[in-house]
Short mmCIF file of C-alpha atoms and ligand atoms in Angstrom, two decimals:
data_model
loop_
_atom_site.label_atom_id
_atom_site.label_comp_id
_atom_site.label_asym_id
_atom_site.label_seq_id
_atom_site.Cartn_x
_atom_site.Cartn_y
_atom_site.Cartn_z
CA MET A 1345 5.20 -14.64 24.64
CA PRO A 1346 5.76 -12.67 21.57
CA ALA A 1347 9.34 -11.47 20.82
CA HIS A 1348 8.04 -7.99 20.22
CA PRO A 1349 4.75 -6.12 21.37
CA PRO A 1350 2.59 -6.51 18.31
CA VAL A 1351 2.03 -3.44 16.02
CA SER A 1352 -1.13 -4.71 14.55
CA LEU A 1353 -3.69 -7.45 14.56
CA TRP A 1354 -1.80 -9.15 12.01
CA MET A 1355 1.55 -9.34 13.86
CA GLU A 1356 -0.51 -10.33 16.90
CA GLN A 1357 -1.91 -13.36 14.94
CA LEU A 1358 1.24 -14.89 13.94
CA ASP A 1359 1.16 -18.58 15.45
CA GLN A 1360 4.99 -18.43 16.15
CA PRO A 1361 6.54 -15.10 16.05
CA SER A 1362 10.07 -15.61 14.49
CA PRO A 1363 12.82 -15.55 17.27
CA PRO A 1364 14.83 -12.40 17.15
CA ARG A 1365 17.73 -12.27 14.94
CA PRO A 1366 21.04 -11.04 15.68
CA ALA A 1367 21.93 -7.27 15.16
CA LEU A 1368 24.94 -6.41 12.76
CA GLN A 1369 28.20 -6.38 14.74
CA GLY A 1370 31.46 -5.28 13.16
CA SER A 1371 32.28 -4.94 9.43
CA LEU A 1372 30.94 -7.18 6.86
CA GLU A 1373 31.48 -7.09 2.98
CA VAL A 1374 28.46 -8.02 0.55
CA ASP A 1375 27.61 -7.35 -3.05
CA VAL A 1376 24.14 -5.95 -1.99
CA ALA A 1377 23.02 -4.23 1.13
CA ILE A 1378 19.16 -3.86 1.68
CA VAL A 1379 17.98 -1.27 4.19
CA GLY A 1380 14.59 -2.39 5.47
CA ALA A 1381 13.02 -5.70 5.91
CA GLY A 1382 9.57 -4.95 4.73
CA TYR A 1383 8.02 -6.15 1.38
CA THR A 1384 10.23 -4.07 -1.06
CA GLY A 1385 13.46 -5.16 0.69
CA LEU A 1386 12.38 -8.80 1.03
CA TRP A 1387 11.08 -9.14 -2.55
CA THR A 1388 14.24 -7.46 -3.89
CA ALA A 1389 16.39 -9.99 -1.98
CA TYR A 1390 14.19 -12.94 -2.92
CA TYR A 1391 14.42 -12.13 -6.97
CA LEU A 1392 18.16 -11.26 -6.78
CA LYS A 1393 18.83 -14.58 -5.12
CA ARG A 1394 16.56 -16.56 -7.54
CA LEU A 1395 18.43 -14.99 -10.60
CA ALA A 1396 21.75 -14.85 -9.06
CA PRO A 1397 22.31 -17.40 -6.20
CA GLU A 1398 26.01 -16.48 -5.83
CA LEU A 1399 25.24 -12.91 -4.89
CA ARG A 1400 25.95 -12.18 -1.32
CA ILE A 1401 23.22 -10.06 0.31
CA ALA A 1402 22.65 -8.68 3.80
CA MET A 1403 19.51 -7.09 5.15
CA LEU A 1404 19.58 -4.32 7.86
CA GLU A 1405 16.32 -3.88 9.78
CA ALA A 1406 15.95 -1.14 12.23
CA GLU A 1407 13.51 -3.32 14.26
CA TYR A 1408 12.17 -6.46 12.93
CA PRO A 1409 10.68 -7.68 9.64
CA GLY A 1410 7.08 -6.28 9.38
CA PHE A 1411 7.56 -3.39 11.73
CA GLY A 1412 6.66 -1.05 8.93
CA ALA A 1413 3.68 -0.76 6.90
CA SER A 1414 4.05 -4.44 5.53
CA GLY A 1415 3.17 -5.80 9.01
CA ARG A 1416 0.16 -3.45 9.39
CA ASN A 1417 -1.53 -2.80 6.03
CA GLY A 1418 -5.15 -3.66 4.86
CA GLY A 1419 -4.07 -6.82 3.13
CA TRP A 1420 -5.20 -5.66 -0.52
CA LEU A 1421 -2.75 -7.41 -3.00
CA MET A 1422 -3.74 -5.20 -6.00
CA GLY A 1423 -2.84 -5.73 -9.62
CA ASN A 1424 -2.29 -2.14 -10.53
CA LEU A 1425 -0.15 0.78 -9.09
CA LEU A 1426 -1.15 4.15 -7.72
CA GLY A 1427 -1.51 6.57 -10.75
CA ASP A 1428 -1.11 3.73 -13.20
CA GLU A 1429 -3.70 5.21 -15.64
CA ARG A 1430 -1.91 8.48 -15.69
CA LEU A 1431 1.34 6.91 -16.21
CA LEU A 1432 0.22 4.68 -19.12
CA ALA A 1433 -2.19 7.16 -20.79
CA GLY A 1434 0.56 8.29 -23.32
CA LEU A 1435 1.79 5.00 -24.45
CA PRO A 1436 0.77 3.21 -27.89
CA ALA A 1437 -2.39 1.02 -27.15
CA GLU A 1438 -0.28 -2.03 -27.54
CA GLN A 1439 2.24 -1.19 -25.14
CA ARG A 1440 -0.47 0.17 -22.72
CA ARG A 1441 -2.11 -3.21 -22.84
CA ALA A 1442 0.90 -5.08 -22.21
CA ALA A 1443 1.69 -2.83 -19.05
CA PHE A 1444 -1.77 -3.35 -17.90
CA GLU A 1445 -1.22 -7.05 -18.17
CA LEU A 1446 1.99 -6.96 -16.18
CA LEU A 1447 0.26 -5.10 -13.43
CA HIS A 1448 -2.66 -7.34 -13.33
CA GLY A 1449 -0.46 -10.40 -13.31
CA ILE A 1450 0.89 -9.39 -9.83
CA PRO A 1451 -1.33 -11.35 -7.74
CA ASP A 1452 -0.84 -14.54 -9.58
CA GLU A 1453 2.87 -13.86 -9.63
CA VAL A 1454 2.70 -13.66 -5.80
CA ALA A 1455 0.52 -16.66 -5.56
CA GLN A 1456 3.17 -18.68 -7.65
CA VAL A 1457 5.83 -17.61 -4.97
CA LEU A 1458 3.61 -18.50 -2.03
CA ALA A 1459 3.17 -21.92 -3.61
CA ARG A 1460 6.96 -22.48 -4.43
CA GLU A 1461 7.94 -21.28 -0.92
CA GLY A 1462 5.39 -22.85 1.05
CA ILE A 1463 4.06 -19.47 2.52
CA ALA A 1464 0.50 -19.78 4.17
CA CYS A 1465 -0.82 -16.06 4.35
CA ASP A 1466 -4.56 -16.58 3.74
CA TYR A 1467 -4.13 -15.49 0.14
CA ARG A 1468 -7.49 -15.32 -1.70
CA LYS A 1469 -8.00 -13.96 -4.93
CA GLY A 1470 -11.85 -12.83 -4.78
CA GLY A 1471 -11.27 -9.61 -6.66
CA VAL A 1472 -12.18 -6.12 -5.58
CA LEU A 1473 -15.57 -4.43 -5.24
CA TYR A 1474 -15.46 -0.62 -5.51
CA CYS A 1475 -18.93 0.25 -4.34
CA ALA A 1476 -21.18 3.35 -4.74
CA ALA A 1477 -22.93 3.86 -1.60
CA ARG A 1478 -23.84 6.49 0.93
CA TYR A 1479 -24.71 9.11 -1.64
CA PRO A 1480 -25.61 9.37 -5.33
CA GLU A 1481 -22.41 11.31 -6.27
CA GLN A 1482 -20.41 8.03 -5.68
CA GLU A 1483 -22.13 6.33 -8.43
CA VAL A 1484 -21.55 9.37 -10.83
CA ARG A 1485 -17.86 9.33 -9.91
CA LEU A 1486 -17.69 5.55 -10.19
CA ARG A 1487 -19.26 5.39 -13.63
CA ALA A 1488 -16.98 8.13 -14.88
CA TRP A 1489 -13.79 6.30 -13.66
CA LEU A 1490 -15.31 2.97 -15.34
CA ALA A 1491 -15.76 4.91 -18.70
CA ALA A 1492 -12.16 6.43 -18.26
CA LEU A 1493 -10.77 2.77 -17.82
CA HIS A 1494 -12.63 1.50 -20.75
CA ARG A 1495 -11.24 4.36 -22.77
CA GLU A 1496 -7.87 3.23 -21.99
CA GLY A 1497 -8.49 -0.12 -23.56
CA LEU A 1498 -9.33 -2.11 -20.42
CA SER A 1499 -12.15 -4.41 -20.91
CA GLU A 1500 -15.31 -5.75 -19.08
CA ALA A 1501 -13.08 -8.64 -18.01
CA ASP A 1502 -10.89 -6.26 -16.31
CA TYR A 1503 -13.52 -3.80 -14.74
CA ARG A 1504 -17.32 -4.40 -14.86
CA TRP A 1505 -20.27 -2.48 -13.67
CA LEU A 1506 -22.40 -4.45 -11.15
CA THR A 1507 -25.96 -3.36 -10.71
CA PRO A 1508 -27.03 -3.14 -7.18
CA ALA A 1509 -28.64 -6.79 -7.55
CA GLU A 1510 -25.35 -8.26 -8.88
CA LEU A 1511 -23.45 -6.60 -6.13
CA ASP A 1512 -25.76 -8.03 -3.62
CA LEU A 1513 -24.75 -11.65 -4.79
CA GLN A 1514 -21.29 -10.71 -3.34
CA LEU A 1515 -21.63 -8.01 -0.88
CA ARG A 1516 -24.70 -6.53 0.85
CA VAL A 1517 -24.28 -2.83 1.86
CA ASN A 1518 -26.79 -0.25 2.83
CA ALA A 1519 -28.68 1.36 -0.11
CA PRO A 1520 -26.25 0.16 -2.86
CA LEU A 1521 -26.04 2.14 -6.02
CA GLY A 1522 -23.86 -0.17 -7.91
CA ALA A 1523 -20.11 -1.02 -8.04
CA ILE A 1524 -17.18 -1.86 -10.15
CA HIS A 1525 -15.72 -5.47 -9.84
CA SER A 1526 -12.26 -6.19 -10.95
CA PRO A 1527 -10.68 -9.58 -10.72
CA HIS A 1528 -7.45 -8.19 -10.38
CA CYS A 1529 -6.96 -8.23 -6.63
CA ALA A 1530 -6.47 -10.64 -3.79
CA THR A 1531 -6.59 -10.38 -0.16
CA LEU A 1532 -3.99 -11.84 2.42
CA GLN A 1533 -2.71 -11.63 6.03
CA PRO A 1534 0.14 -9.12 5.72
CA ALA A 1535 2.19 -10.14 8.51
CA LYS A 1536 2.21 -13.79 7.47
CA LEU A 1537 3.39 -12.68 4.13
CA VAL A 1538 6.36 -10.71 5.67
CA GLN A 1539 7.33 -13.68 7.96
CA GLY A 1540 7.26 -16.16 5.15
CA LEU A 1541 9.17 -13.98 2.90
CA ALA A 1542 11.83 -13.39 5.46
CA GLN A 1543 12.11 -17.10 6.03
CA ALA A 1544 12.26 -17.83 2.34
CA VAL A 1545 15.21 -15.40 1.69
CA GLU A 1546 16.98 -16.78 4.81
CA ARG A 1547 16.80 -20.20 3.28
CA LEU A 1548 18.35 -18.79 0.09
CA GLY A 1549 21.21 -17.63 1.85
CA VAL A 1550 20.25 -13.89 2.47
CA GLN A 1551 21.66 -12.59 5.96
CA LEU A 1552 19.07 -10.67 7.90
CA PHE A 1553 20.10 -8.60 10.96
CA GLU A 1554 17.44 -7.06 13.36
CA GLN A 1555 17.71 -4.07 15.56
CA SER A 1556 20.35 -2.60 13.06
CA ARG A 1557 19.17 0.86 12.15
CA VAL A 1558 21.16 2.65 9.34
CA GLU A 1559 22.39 6.06 10.79
CA HIS A 1560 24.74 6.71 7.97
CA TRP A 1561 24.93 5.96 4.30
CA GLN A 1562 27.23 6.94 1.41
CA PRO A 1563 28.09 5.09 -1.88
CA GLY A 1564 29.41 1.55 -1.00
CA LEU A 1565 28.78 1.78 2.69
CA VAL A 1566 26.15 1.95 5.48
CA ARG A 1567 26.75 2.32 9.34
CA THR A 1568 24.71 1.25 12.00
CA ALA A 1569 25.57 1.96 15.62
CA GLN A 1570 27.56 -1.29 16.22
CA GLY A 1571 28.47 -2.19 12.65
CA GLU A 1572 29.14 -1.33 8.95
CA LEU A 1573 28.47 -2.97 5.71
CA ARG A 1574 30.33 -2.37 2.48
CA ALA A 1575 28.45 -3.13 -0.69
CA ASP A 1576 28.67 -2.77 -4.37
CA TRP A 1577 24.84 -1.90 -4.43
CA LEU A 1578 22.62 -0.31 -1.80
CA VAL A 1579 18.92 -0.73 -1.88
CA PRO A 1580 17.14 1.74 0.70
CA ALA A 1581 13.92 0.04 1.09
CA VAL A 1582 12.38 2.16 3.73
CA GLU A 1583 9.41 3.61 1.91
CA GLY A 1584 7.61 5.86 4.51
CA TYR A 1585 10.80 6.04 6.62
CA ALA A 1586 12.96 7.85 4.16
CA ALA A 1587 13.48 10.79 6.15
CA GLY A 1588 15.79 8.90 8.35
CA LEU A 1589 18.23 8.36 5.36
CA PRO A 1590 18.69 11.89 3.90
CA PRO A 1591 18.18 13.10 1.03
CA LEU A 1592 15.72 10.20 0.38
CA GLY A 1593 13.06 12.13 2.52
CA ARG A 1594 12.86 14.81 -0.22
CA TYR A 1595 11.26 12.25 -2.40
CA GLN A 1596 9.07 9.94 -0.19
CA LEU A 1597 7.04 11.64 2.32
CA PRO A 1598 5.30 9.87 5.25
CA VAL A 1599 1.63 9.94 5.54
CA GLN A 1600 -0.60 7.74 7.65
CA SER A 1601 -3.31 5.43 7.19
CA LEU A 1602 -5.27 3.94 10.01
CA LEU A 1603 -7.64 0.90 10.53
CA VAL A 1604 -9.64 -1.07 12.85
CA ALA A 1605 -10.79 -4.66 13.02
CA THR A 1606 -13.78 -5.94 14.80
CA ALA A 1607 -14.07 -9.04 17.16
CA PRO A 1608 -14.82 -12.21 14.81
CA LEU A 1609 -18.55 -11.88 13.51
CA SER A 1610 -20.71 -14.71 13.69
CA ALA A 1611 -21.66 -16.71 10.57
CA SER A 1612 -25.11 -15.24 10.47
CA GLN A 1613 -23.58 -11.76 10.48
CA TRP A 1614 -21.53 -12.70 7.73
CA GLU A 1615 -24.43 -14.46 5.84
CA ALA A 1616 -26.06 -10.86 5.80
CA ILE A 1617 -22.88 -9.21 4.49
CA GLY A 1618 -21.37 -11.77 2.11
CA LEU A 1619 -17.73 -11.39 1.26
CA ASP A 1620 -17.48 -15.21 0.93
CA ARG A 1621 -14.29 -15.71 -1.14
CA GLY A 1622 -11.82 -12.87 0.01
CA GLN A 1623 -13.22 -10.07 -2.05
CA ALA A 1624 -11.58 -6.64 -1.05
CA PHE A 1625 -14.01 -3.85 -0.83
CA SER A 1626 -14.25 -0.10 -0.53
CA GLU A 1627 -16.88 2.54 -1.04
CA PHE A 1628 -16.08 5.43 -3.45
CA SER A 1629 -15.62 8.43 -1.38
CA ARG A 1630 -12.48 10.50 -1.03
CA GLN A 1631 -11.85 8.98 2.58
CA VAL A 1632 -9.91 6.27 0.96
CA THR A 1633 -11.47 3.46 2.64
CA TYR A 1634 -10.65 -0.18 2.33
CA GLY A 1635 -11.91 -3.32 3.89
CA GLN A 1636 -11.73 -7.22 3.82
CA ARG A 1637 -13.15 -10.11 5.81
CA SER A 1638 -10.04 -11.79 7.56
CA ALA A 1639 -9.57 -15.44 7.40
CA ASP A 1640 -11.07 -15.42 11.21
CA ASP A 1641 -13.92 -13.80 10.05
CA ARG A 1642 -13.36 -10.04 11.57
CA LEU A 1643 -14.24 -7.09 9.40
CA VAL A 1644 -10.99 -5.36 8.82
CA PHE A 1645 -11.54 -1.74 7.68
CA GLY A 1646 -9.47 1.42 7.05
CA ALA A 1647 -9.32 4.89 5.91
CA ARG A 1648 -6.84 7.64 5.16
CA GLY A 1649 -5.04 8.86 8.26
CA GLY A 1650 -2.99 12.02 8.39
CA TYR A 1651 0.23 14.25 7.52
CA ARG A 1652 2.29 15.52 10.23
CA PHE A 1653 4.08 18.85 9.87
CA GLY A 1654 7.65 18.58 8.52
CA GLY A 1655 6.86 15.04 7.40
CA ARG A 1656 7.47 13.60 10.84
CA LEU A 1657 6.78 9.99 11.42
CA ARG A 1658 3.96 8.96 13.46
CA GLN A 1659 5.23 6.56 16.24
CA ASP A 1660 2.32 6.23 18.24
CA PHE A 1661 -0.64 4.36 16.73
CA ALA A 1662 -2.78 3.99 19.84
CA LEU A 1663 -5.83 5.59 17.95
CA ASN A 1664 -7.89 8.11 19.72
CA ALA A 1665 -11.65 8.03 20.01
CA GLU A 1666 -12.27 10.45 16.97
CA GLU A 1667 -9.98 8.13 14.81
CA ILE A 1668 -11.96 4.89 15.84
CA GLY A 1669 -15.08 6.84 15.65
CA LEU A 1670 -14.68 7.76 12.15
CA ARG A 1671 -13.96 4.31 10.84
CA ARG A 1672 -16.81 2.95 12.83
CA TYR A 1673 -19.13 5.61 11.21
CA LEU A 1674 -18.01 4.69 7.78
CA PHE A 1675 -18.46 1.00 8.09
CA GLY A 1676 -21.63 1.48 10.19
CA GLU A 1677 -23.05 3.53 7.16
CA LEU A 1678 -22.40 0.42 4.95
CA PHE A 1679 -23.46 -2.15 7.64
CA PRO A 1680 -26.01 -0.42 9.95
CA GLN A 1681 -26.20 -3.81 11.88
CA LEU A 1682 -22.40 -3.52 12.79
CA ARG A 1683 -22.66 0.01 14.36
CA ASN A 1684 -22.24 -1.03 17.86
CA VAL A 1685 -20.20 -4.06 17.13
CA GLU A 1686 -17.07 -4.65 19.41
CA ILE A 1687 -13.74 -3.14 17.67
CA SER A 1688 -11.09 -5.23 19.26
CA HIS A 1689 -8.06 -3.90 17.50
CA ALA A 1690 -7.13 -0.32 16.17
CA TRP A 1691 -3.81 0.47 14.69
CA GLY A 1692 -2.07 2.28 11.83
CA GLY A 1693 1.24 2.94 10.07
CA ASN A 1694 3.27 5.37 8.09
CA LEU A 1695 3.57 4.88 4.30
CA GLY A 1696 5.43 6.73 1.48
CA MET A 1697 3.96 9.21 -0.89
CA ALA A 1698 5.96 10.39 -3.96
CA ARG A 1699 5.64 14.20 -5.07
CA ARG A 1700 4.02 12.96 -8.38
CA PHE A 1701 1.64 10.69 -6.55
CA GLN A 1702 3.00 7.61 -8.31
CA PRO A 1703 5.59 4.98 -7.59
CA HIS A 1704 9.07 5.16 -8.80
CA MET A 1705 11.85 2.53 -9.31
CA LEU A 1706 15.42 3.53 -10.36
CA LEU A 1707 19.03 2.72 -10.49
CA ASP A 1708 21.56 5.55 -9.48
CA ARG A 1709 24.82 3.97 -10.65
CA GLY A 1710 26.83 6.90 -9.74
CA GLY A 1711 25.43 6.72 -6.21
CA ARG A 1712 25.37 2.93 -6.46
CA ILE A 1713 21.63 2.72 -5.26
CA ALA A 1714 18.51 0.94 -6.44
CA LEU A 1715 15.48 2.73 -5.20
CA ALA A 1716 11.71 2.01 -5.26
CA GLY A 1717 8.89 3.49 -3.44
CA GLY A 1718 5.96 6.05 -3.24
CA TYR A 1719 3.63 3.44 -3.44
CA GLY A 1720 1.10 5.58 -1.72
CA GLY A 1721 -0.96 3.15 -0.01
CA GLU A 1722 -1.06 0.67 -2.76
CA GLY A 1723 2.26 -0.95 -2.04
CA VAL A 1724 1.34 -4.62 -1.23
CA GLY A 1725 1.38 -5.82 -5.12
CA ALA A 1726 3.67 -2.85 -6.06
CA SER A 1727 6.52 -3.92 -4.06
CA ASN A 1728 6.67 -7.30 -5.56
CA LEU A 1729 6.83 -5.68 -9.06
CA ALA A 1730 9.58 -3.46 -7.59
CA GLY A 1731 11.50 -6.38 -5.94
CA ARG A 1732 11.49 -7.90 -9.36
CA THR A 1733 12.32 -4.73 -11.21
CA LEU A 1734 15.24 -3.66 -9.04
CA ALA A 1735 16.64 -7.36 -9.32
CA ASP A 1736 16.75 -6.73 -13.19
CA LEU A 1737 18.15 -3.18 -12.84
CA ILE A 1738 20.97 -4.35 -10.47
CA LEU A 1739 21.81 -7.32 -12.64
CA GLY A 1740 21.70 -5.10 -15.93
CA ARG A 1741 19.13 -7.33 -17.27
CA ALA A 1742 16.86 -5.27 -19.88
CA SER A 1743 13.43 -6.78 -19.57
CA THR A 1744 9.86 -6.04 -19.84
CA LEU A 1745 10.01 -5.01 -16.28
CA THR A 1746 12.60 -2.30 -16.80
CA GLU A 1747 11.04 -0.69 -19.69
CA GLN A 1748 8.05 0.65 -17.89
CA PRO A 1749 7.13 4.18 -17.55
CA TRP A 1750 7.47 4.01 -13.59
CA VAL A 1751 10.94 2.81 -14.12
CA LEU A 1752 13.17 5.92 -14.36
CA GLY A 1753 16.06 3.53 -15.38
CA GLU A 1754 19.52 4.82 -14.84
CA ARG A 1755 19.07 8.11 -13.50
CA PRO A 1756 20.38 9.88 -10.40
CA LEU A 1757 18.21 10.31 -7.35
CA SER A 1758 17.55 14.14 -8.47
CA ALA A 1759 15.62 12.94 -11.42
CA LEU A 1760 12.79 12.36 -8.95
CA LYS A 1761 10.70 15.27 -8.25
CA ALA A 1762 11.23 16.58 -4.79
CA TRP A 1763 8.62 17.70 -2.29
CA GLU A 1764 8.14 21.34 -1.62
CA PRO A 1765 9.48 22.58 1.71
CA GLU A 1766 7.21 23.37 4.59
CA PRO A 1767 4.88 24.97 5.54
CA CYS A 1768 3.79 24.49 1.65
CA ARG A 1769 3.32 20.64 2.06
CA TRP A 1770 1.57 20.94 5.38
CA LEU A 1771 -0.87 23.76 4.10
CA GLY A 1772 -1.42 21.95 0.83
CA TYR A 1773 -2.00 18.70 2.57
CA ASN A 1774 -4.56 20.00 4.89
CA ALA A 1775 -6.37 22.03 2.28
CA ILE A 1776 -6.83 19.08 0.20
CA VAL A 1777 -7.88 16.82 3.07
CA ARG A 1778 -10.13 19.43 4.48
CA SER A 1779 -11.98 19.81 1.05
CA PHE A 1780 -12.50 16.02 1.11
CA VAL A 1781 -13.89 15.94 4.60
CA HIS A 1782 -16.11 18.81 3.82
CA GLU A 1783 -17.44 17.24 0.51
CA ASP A 1784 -18.06 13.88 2.37
CA ARG A 1785 -20.01 15.76 5.10
CA VAL A 1786 -22.12 17.84 2.66
CA LEU A 1787 -22.87 14.81 0.29
CA ALA A 1788 -23.53 12.36 3.25
CA ASN A 1789 -26.13 14.53 4.27
CA PRO A 1790 -29.41 13.95 2.27
CA HIS A 1791 -30.75 17.39 3.36
CA SER A 1792 -27.73 19.43 1.65
CA ALA A 1793 -29.14 21.76 -1.05
CA PRO A 1794 -28.19 20.66 -4.69
CA TRP A 1795 -25.92 23.83 -4.91
CA ARG A 1796 -24.02 23.08 -1.75
CA ARG A 1797 -23.32 19.56 -3.07
CA THR A 1798 -22.24 20.55 -6.49
CA LEU A 1799 -19.85 23.18 -5.03
CA ALA A 1800 -18.33 20.76 -2.34
CA ALA A 1801 -17.87 18.17 -5.04
CA ARG A 1802 -16.36 20.80 -7.53
CA LEU A 1803 -13.95 22.10 -4.74
CA ALA A 1804 -12.82 18.56 -3.93
CA ASP A 1805 -12.40 17.86 -7.64
CA CYS A 1806 -10.15 20.91 -8.07
CA MET A 1807 -8.05 19.95 -4.81
CA GLU A 1808 -7.69 16.57 -6.16
CA GLY A 1809 -6.46 17.92 -9.48
CA LEU A 1810 -3.72 19.63 -7.52
CA MET A 1811 -2.39 16.48 -6.54
CA ARG A 1812 -1.70 15.39 -9.96
C1 FAD B 3019 -2.21 1.30 7.60
C2 FAD B 3019 -1.87 0.91 6.23
C3 FAD B 3019 -2.56 0.21 5.39
C4 FAD B 3019 -2.20 -0.03 4.06
N1 FAD B 3019 -3.06 -0.92 3.25
C5 FAD B 3019 -2.56 -1.22 2.22
C6 FAD B 3019 -3.53 -2.18 1.24
O1 FAD B 3019 -4.49 -2.75 1.86
N2 FAD B 3019 -2.92 -2.53 0.09
C7 FAD B 3019 -2.03 -1.97 -0.42
O2 FAD B 3019 -1.28 -2.29 -1.53
N3 FAD B 3019 -0.93 -1.27 0.39
C8 FAD B 3019 -1.27 -0.97 1.68
N4 FAD B 3019 -0.54 0.00 2.29
C9 FAD B 3019 0.70 0.26 1.67
C10 FAD B 3019 1.76 -0.88 1.82
O3 FAD B 3019 1.45 -1.58 3.17
C11 FAD B 3019 3.21 -0.35 1.75
O4 FAD B 3019 3.30 0.44 0.53
C12 FAD B 3019 4.18 -1.50 1.80
O5 FAD B 3019 3.97 -2.52 3.00
C13 FAD B 3019 5.44 -0.95 1.70
O6 FAD B 3019 6.52 -1.76 1.87
P1 FAD B 3019 8.17 -1.43 2.18
O7 FAD B 3019 8.82 -2.68 2.40
O8 FAD B 3019 8.53 -0.55 0.94
O9 FAD B 3019 8.09 -0.60 3.47
P2 FAD B 3019 7.85 -0.98 4.94
O10 FAD B 3019 6.95 -2.09 5.29
O11 FAD B 3019 7.33 0.45 5.77
O12 FAD B 3019 9.38 -1.40 5.54
C14 FAD B 3019 10.39 -0.33 5.70
C15 FAD B 3019 11.25 -1.04 6.83
O13 FAD B 3019 12.43 -0.34 6.96
C16 FAD B 3019 12.68 -0.18 8.27
N5 FAD B 3019 13.72 0.94 8.36
C17 FAD B 3019 13.31 2.27 8.36
N6 FAD B 3019 14.35 3.07 8.38
C18 FAD B 3019 15.54 2.17 8.62
C19 FAD B 3019 16.86 2.40 8.85
N7 FAD B 3019 17.31 3.77 9.06
N8 FAD B 3019 17.65 1.24 9.11
C20 FAD B 3019 17.17 0.07 8.97
N9 FAD B 3019 15.89 -0.10 8.61
C21 FAD B 3019 14.97 1.00 8.60
C22 FAD B 3019 11.35 -0.11 8.96
O14 FAD B 3019 11.55 -0.55 10.34
C23 FAD B 3019 10.57 -1.07 8.19
O15 FAD B 3019 10.54 -2.36 8.64
C24 FAD B 3019 -0.86 0.24 3.64
C25 FAD B 3019 -0.11 1.02 4.45
C26 FAD B 3019 -0.42 1.24 5.74
C27 FAD B 3019 0.31 2.05 6.69
#
């Protein structure tokens, strides 16, 4: 019997769920207290211990490792960050190239740790395929993006156009118009990674407490219902759950992403689709789709979820018929032969979005906190980079990692841009997403008049511009 009701296909698939760990009881003094046992907290603990084995580190997790987005995501381990092109655009060419190399190296860095620590999490570095499908405007946007990437100095080796015939060798979608292939991405089984990392940090001497929700924090101190930790440094690694640790909620807002998994498909079904070496894939609409073929031959497919008024967390991820139906429709358009396939699992999670729509990493010396977050749905790889970066910041090591534009360095929390108060956020979010949904409906309808298509796409472009 699993120790906890599984929150995702991935958690359900763990062969041997970790036995529950104790909750924090009483008072404890450590050097670093980490709140949250998802990837950010675990990677930070891991790199800190590797660099400074003598550090006393304790982690407090409200539920259990992987309860958050880390145990629920789509399993794309990307060698980039949300908004990296904007972040790097202003840098001199050489520095920009070095920064891209650092990002592109994330999947390989993770692979090295997996090998060193013996973590088996179905890691496969098959690259990513951003496909133009469903309507011709996807090809136009995709080609424009590729041109922008190449203008930034990235090469064909980083991002390459695939003709429909070339795409066909890797992935067979309905009526393909082409794709961008990038090698800088791997896929994995997210919960196995969390579990493996949790065990690895414990082997290194980190104390991990479950069922230990932090209810109060101040510089040097965190409190749960049953205990308290005194620490030189606090790392709030709670991403989409920041509202529970005021004032962090001003800077990281929860939004949801939702996904479904089919029952395992047959060899002949996969023969018709492809994806035989762990490639991640998406289609290039503004529905933010992402898919992979799991190690046990399911199609796992997700798309943007929602935002709740006031930045409330979504707790119940039993997806309704409409939410499942949208995902079935989207993958069914790509793979018509799967339109009626059995969907065995549907779930979702909360992730953190920063106001600038790009991640941040900082060390607030006055507040004694080191913070990373705002990955916005691209946090599997970003959290590894964040763990390495926060470790260097806490240890006072100047390094290539700490010199990047997403690192605010030694700055107070208030250096981050705060979200607008409600109802502005809710109105803004809904206006933007509605424009995206409207665009998708118009463009996916082959009978839409050209002027309607142009208008819908322009409106969505403008709305997307507001997010910058
Ligand atoms: C459905 C979905 C699909 C996604 N797909 C991808 C993808 O394919 N690729 C990608 O790169 N990114 C993806 N992401 C984003 C990625 O999963 C996250 O960015 C990443 O997992 C964040 O890790 P984290 O450790 O910062 O946060 P989390 O994994 O959310 O961990 C935070 C932890 O903090 C705990 N916590 C919260 N409050 C407290 C408290 N007060 N006290 C103690 N503990 C607390 C929570 O229980 C949780 O375990 C997806 C996210 C979702 C939700």
